[in-house]
């Protein structure tokens, strides 16, 4: 069991460019979560899927951020027109079912110049 | 206000000393997890402990749900215990986790 896999581990973009982050949940887990970690804000929830369906996106910035889960083996977080304030570590987690222990990936460190 | 408060914010120990980390939360929680994060590393789940006491190695987690608090006890600390410890709850029984600000632990040799 490789755990939750996230790629890339580091991404540097210029202001205004697009960034796509990938997550492969633990096989058999039905719930996938995205969080963001910064020094100032700490760990914040962004969005979550259950059985590939979007359930709660209450933490997602309304503009420029979108997430998808096209199949059970991966989810993507896309940030359009990246801004310096989007710089953060983006974390993906999965759990067997929605209300269960969550396991985190190593994160993608996004730096927007 | 903050829904999950952790104390202390930072802690420095000499190797061999014990540590007690506290987590208090302001809403009903049916799930509580303790995580460890080494600088630059991933969040590692230590305990999934909605209530009661759990042990693993030198770590003990005790959660009293109706008092809205949990503690993480580290006995005989080692330099490899250095890092940040996070407490997280399911705020209002939702699926997502709400995190505290963390306790940064430094264990000196």
JSON list of C-alpha atoms in Angstrom, two decimals, chain A residues 30-107:
[
{"chain": "A", "resi": 30, "resn": "UNK", "atom": "CA", "xyz": [-14.43, 6.13, -1.25]},
{"chain": "A", "resi": 31, "resn": "UNK", "atom": "CA", "xyz": [-13.83, 9.61, 0.19]},
{"chain": "A", "resi": 32, "resn": "UNK", "atom": "CA", "xyz": [-11.22, 12.08, -1.06]},
{"chain": "A", "resi": 33, "resn": "UNK", "atom": "CA", "xyz": [-10.47, 15.41, 0.59]},
{"chain": "A", "resi": 34, "resn": "UNK", "atom": "CA", "xyz": [-8.40, 18.44, -0.41]},
{"chain": "A", "resi": 35, "resn": "UNK", "atom": "CA", "xyz": [-6.85, 20.76, 2.19]},
{"chain": "A", "resi": 36, "resn": "UNK", "atom": "CA", "xyz": [-4.44, 23.67, 2.02]},
{"chain": "A", "resi": 37, "resn": "UNK", "atom": "CA", "xyz": [-1.65, 24.48, 4.50]},
{"chain": "A", "resi": 38, "resn": "UNK", "atom": "CA", "xyz": [-0.02, 27.87, 4.96]},
{"chain": "A", "resi": 39, "resn": "UNK", "atom": "CA", "xyz": [1.98, 29.39, 7.77]},
{"chain": "A", "resi": 40, "resn": "UNK", "atom": "CA", "xyz": [-0.59, 32.12, 8.32]},
{"chain": "A", "resi": 41, "resn": "UNK", "atom": "CA", "xyz": [-3.89, 30.22, 7.93]},
{"chain": "A", "resi": 42, "resn": "UNK", "atom": "CA", "xyz": [-2.77, 26.79, 9.04]},
{"chain": "A", "resi": 43, "resn": "UNK", "atom": "CA", "xyz": [-4.64, 23.78, 7.68]},
{"chain": "A", "resi": 44, "resn": "UNK", "atom": "CA", "xyz": [-7.86, 24.58, 5.84]},
{"chain": "A", "resi": 45, "resn": "UNK", "atom": "CA", "xyz": [-10.43, 22.34, 4.20]},
{"chain": "A", "resi": 46, "resn": "UNK", "atom": "CA", "xyz": [-11.12, 22.98, 0.53]},
{"chain": "A", "resi": 47, "resn": "UNK", "atom": "CA", "xyz": [-13.40, 20.30, -0.91]},
{"chain": "A", "resi": 48, "resn": "UNK", "atom": "CA", "xyz": [-14.41, 16.64, -0.71]},
{"chain": "A", "resi": 49, "resn": "UNK", "atom": "CA", "xyz": [-15.73, 13.83, -2.91]},
{"chain": "A", "resi": 50, "resn": "UNK", "atom": "CA", "xyz": [-17.59, 10.70, -2.01]},
{"chain": "A", "resi": 51, "resn": "UNK", "atom": "CA", "xyz": [-17.69, 7.91, -4.57]},
{"chain": "A", "resi": 52, "resn": "UNK", "atom": "CA", "xyz": [-16.36, 10.45, -7.08]},
{"chain": "A", "resi": 53, "resn": "UNK", "atom": "CA", "xyz": [-19.29, 12.83, -6.53]},
{"chain": "A", "resi": 54, "resn": "UNK", "atom": "CA", "xyz": [-18.59, 16.34, -5.19]},
{"chain": "A", "resi": 55, "resn": "UNK", "atom": "CA", "xyz": [-20.18, 16.61, -1.75]},
{"chain": "A", "resi": 56, "resn": "UNK", "atom": "CA", "xyz": [-18.82, 19.72, -0.05]},
{"chain": "A", "resi": 57, "resn": "UNK", "atom": "CA", "xyz": [-16.83, 22.52, -1.66]},
{"chain": "A", "resi": 58, "resn": "UNK", "atom": "CA", "xyz": [-17.46, 25.08, 1.08]},
{"chain": "A", "resi": 59, "resn": "UNK", "atom": "CA", "xyz": [-13.76, 25.80, 1.51]},
{"chain": "A", "resi": 60, "resn": "UNK", "atom": "CA", "xyz": [-12.98, 26.42, -2.13]},
{"chain": "A", "resi": 61, "resn": "UNK", "atom": "CA", "xyz": [-12.34, 30.00, -3.25]},
{"chain": "A", "resi": 62, "resn": "UNK", "atom": "CA", "xyz": [-15.26, 30.78, -5.54]},
{"chain": "A", "resi": 63, "resn": "UNK", "atom": "CA", "xyz": [-13.15, 31.96, -8.39]},
{"chain": "A", "resi": 64, "resn": "UNK", "atom": "CA", "xyz": [-10.24, 30.28, -10.11]},
{"chain": "A", "resi": 65, "resn": "UNK", "atom": "CA", "xyz": [-10.34, 27.03, -8.09]},
{"chain": "A", "resi": 66, "resn": "UNK", "atom": "CA", "xyz": [-12.00, 23.84, -9.29]},
{"chain": "A", "resi": 67, "resn": "UNK", "atom": "CA", "xyz": [-11.72, 20.16, -8.41]},
{"chain": "A", "resi": 68, "resn": "UNK", "atom": "CA", "xyz": [-12.74, 17.01, -10.19]},
{"chain": "A", "resi": 69, "resn": "UNK", "atom": "CA", "xyz": [-12.70, 13.30, -9.64]},
{"chain": "A", "resi": 70, "resn": "UNK", "atom": "CA", "xyz": [-13.14, 11.65, -13.02]},
{"chain": "A", "resi": 71, "resn": "UNK", "atom": "CA", "xyz": [-12.57, 8.14, -11.70]},
{"chain": "A", "resi": 72, "resn": "UNK", "atom": "CA", "xyz": [-12.00, 6.36, -8.42]},
{"chain": "A", "resi": 73, "resn": "UNK", "atom": "CA", "xyz": [-8.23, 6.38, -8.79]},
{"chain": "A", "resi": 74, "resn": "UNK", "atom": "CA", "xyz": [-7.53, 10.06, -9.09]},
{"chain": "A", "resi": 75, "resn": "UNK", "atom": "CA", "xyz": [-8.67, 13.58, -8.31]},
{"chain": "A", "resi": 76, "resn": "UNK", "atom": "CA", "xyz": [-7.38, 16.90, -9.61]},
{"chain": "A", "resi": 77, "resn": "UNK", "atom": "CA", "xyz": [-7.33, 20.39, -8.18]},
{"chain": "A", "resi": 78, "resn": "UNK", "atom": "CA", "xyz": [-7.00, 23.12, -10.77]},
{"chain": "A", "resi": 79, "resn": "UNK", "atom": "CA", "xyz": [-6.12, 26.72, -10.06]},
{"chain": "A", "resi": 80, "resn": "UNK", "atom": "CA", "xyz": [-6.57, 29.15, -12.93]},
{"chain": "A", "resi": 81, "resn": "UNK", "atom": "CA", "xyz": [-4.75, 32.45, -13.15]},
{"chain": "A", "resi": 82, "resn": "UNK", "atom": "CA", "xyz": [-2.61, 31.70, -10.09]},
{"chain": "A", "resi": 83, "resn": "UNK", "atom": "CA", "xyz": [-1.82, 34.51, -7.70]},
{"chain": "A", "resi": 84, "resn": "UNK", "atom": "CA", "xyz": [1.01, 34.81, -5.13]},
{"chain": "A", "resi": 85, "resn": "UNK", "atom": "CA", "xyz": [-1.52, 34.31, -2.32]},
{"chain": "A", "resi": 86, "resn": "UNK", "atom": "CA", "xyz": [-2.26, 30.84, -3.74]},
{"chain": "A", "resi": 87, "resn": "UNK", "atom": "CA", "xyz": [1.22, 29.75, -2.66]},
{"chain": "A", "resi": 88, "resn": "UNK", "atom": "CA", "xyz": [0.73, 26.94, -0.15]},
{"chain": "A", "resi": 89, "resn": "UNK", "atom": "CA", "xyz": [1.08, 23.22, 0.36]},
{"chain": "A", "resi": 90, "resn": "UNK", "atom": "CA", "xyz": [-1.97, 21.48, -1.07]},
{"chain": "A", "resi": 91, "resn": "UNK", "atom": "CA", "xyz": [-2.81, 18.25, 0.71]},
{"chain": "A", "resi": 92, "resn": "UNK", "atom": "CA", "xyz": [-4.97, 15.38, -0.43]},
{"chain": "A", "resi": 93, "resn": "UNK", "atom": "CA", "xyz": [-6.41, 12.85, 1.98]},
{"chain": "A", "resi": 94, "resn": "UNK", "atom": "CA", "xyz": [-8.59, 9.77, 1.63]},
{"chain": "A", "resi": 95, "resn": "UNK", "atom": "CA", "xyz": [-10.66, 7.66, 3.96]},
{"chain": "A", "resi": 96, "resn": "UNK", "atom": "CA", "xyz": [-12.38, 4.31, 3.62]},
{"chain": "A", "resi": 97, "resn": "UNK", "atom": "CA", "xyz": [-15.74, 5.96, 4.06]},
{"chain": "A", "resi": 98, "resn": "UNK", "atom": "CA", "xyz": [-16.63, 9.60, 4.62]},
{"chain": "A", "resi": 99, "resn": "UNK", "atom": "CA", "xyz": [-16.73, 9.60, 8.41]},
{"chain": "A", "resi": 100, "resn": "UNK", "atom": "CA", "xyz": [-13.59, 7.63, 9.12]},
{"chain": "A", "resi": 101, "resn": "UNK", "atom": "CA", "xyz": [-9.89, 8.09, 9.77]},
{"chain": "A", "resi": 102, "resn": "UNK", "atom": "CA", "xyz": [-8.24, 10.22, 7.08]},
{"chain": "A", "resi": 103, "resn": "UNK", "atom": "CA", "xyz": [-4.84, 9.47, 5.60]},
{"chain": "A", "resi": 104, "resn": "UNK", "atom": "CA", "xyz": [-2.83, 12.21, 3.97]},
{"chain": "A", "resi": 105, "resn": "UNK", "atom": "CA", "xyz": [-0.52, 12.40, 1.00]},
{"chain": "A", "resi": 106, "resn": "UNK", "atom": "CA", "xyz": [2.85, 14.19, 1.04]},
{"chain": "A", "resi": 107, "resn": "UNK", "atom": "CA", "xyz": [1.37, 17.35, -0.44]}
]
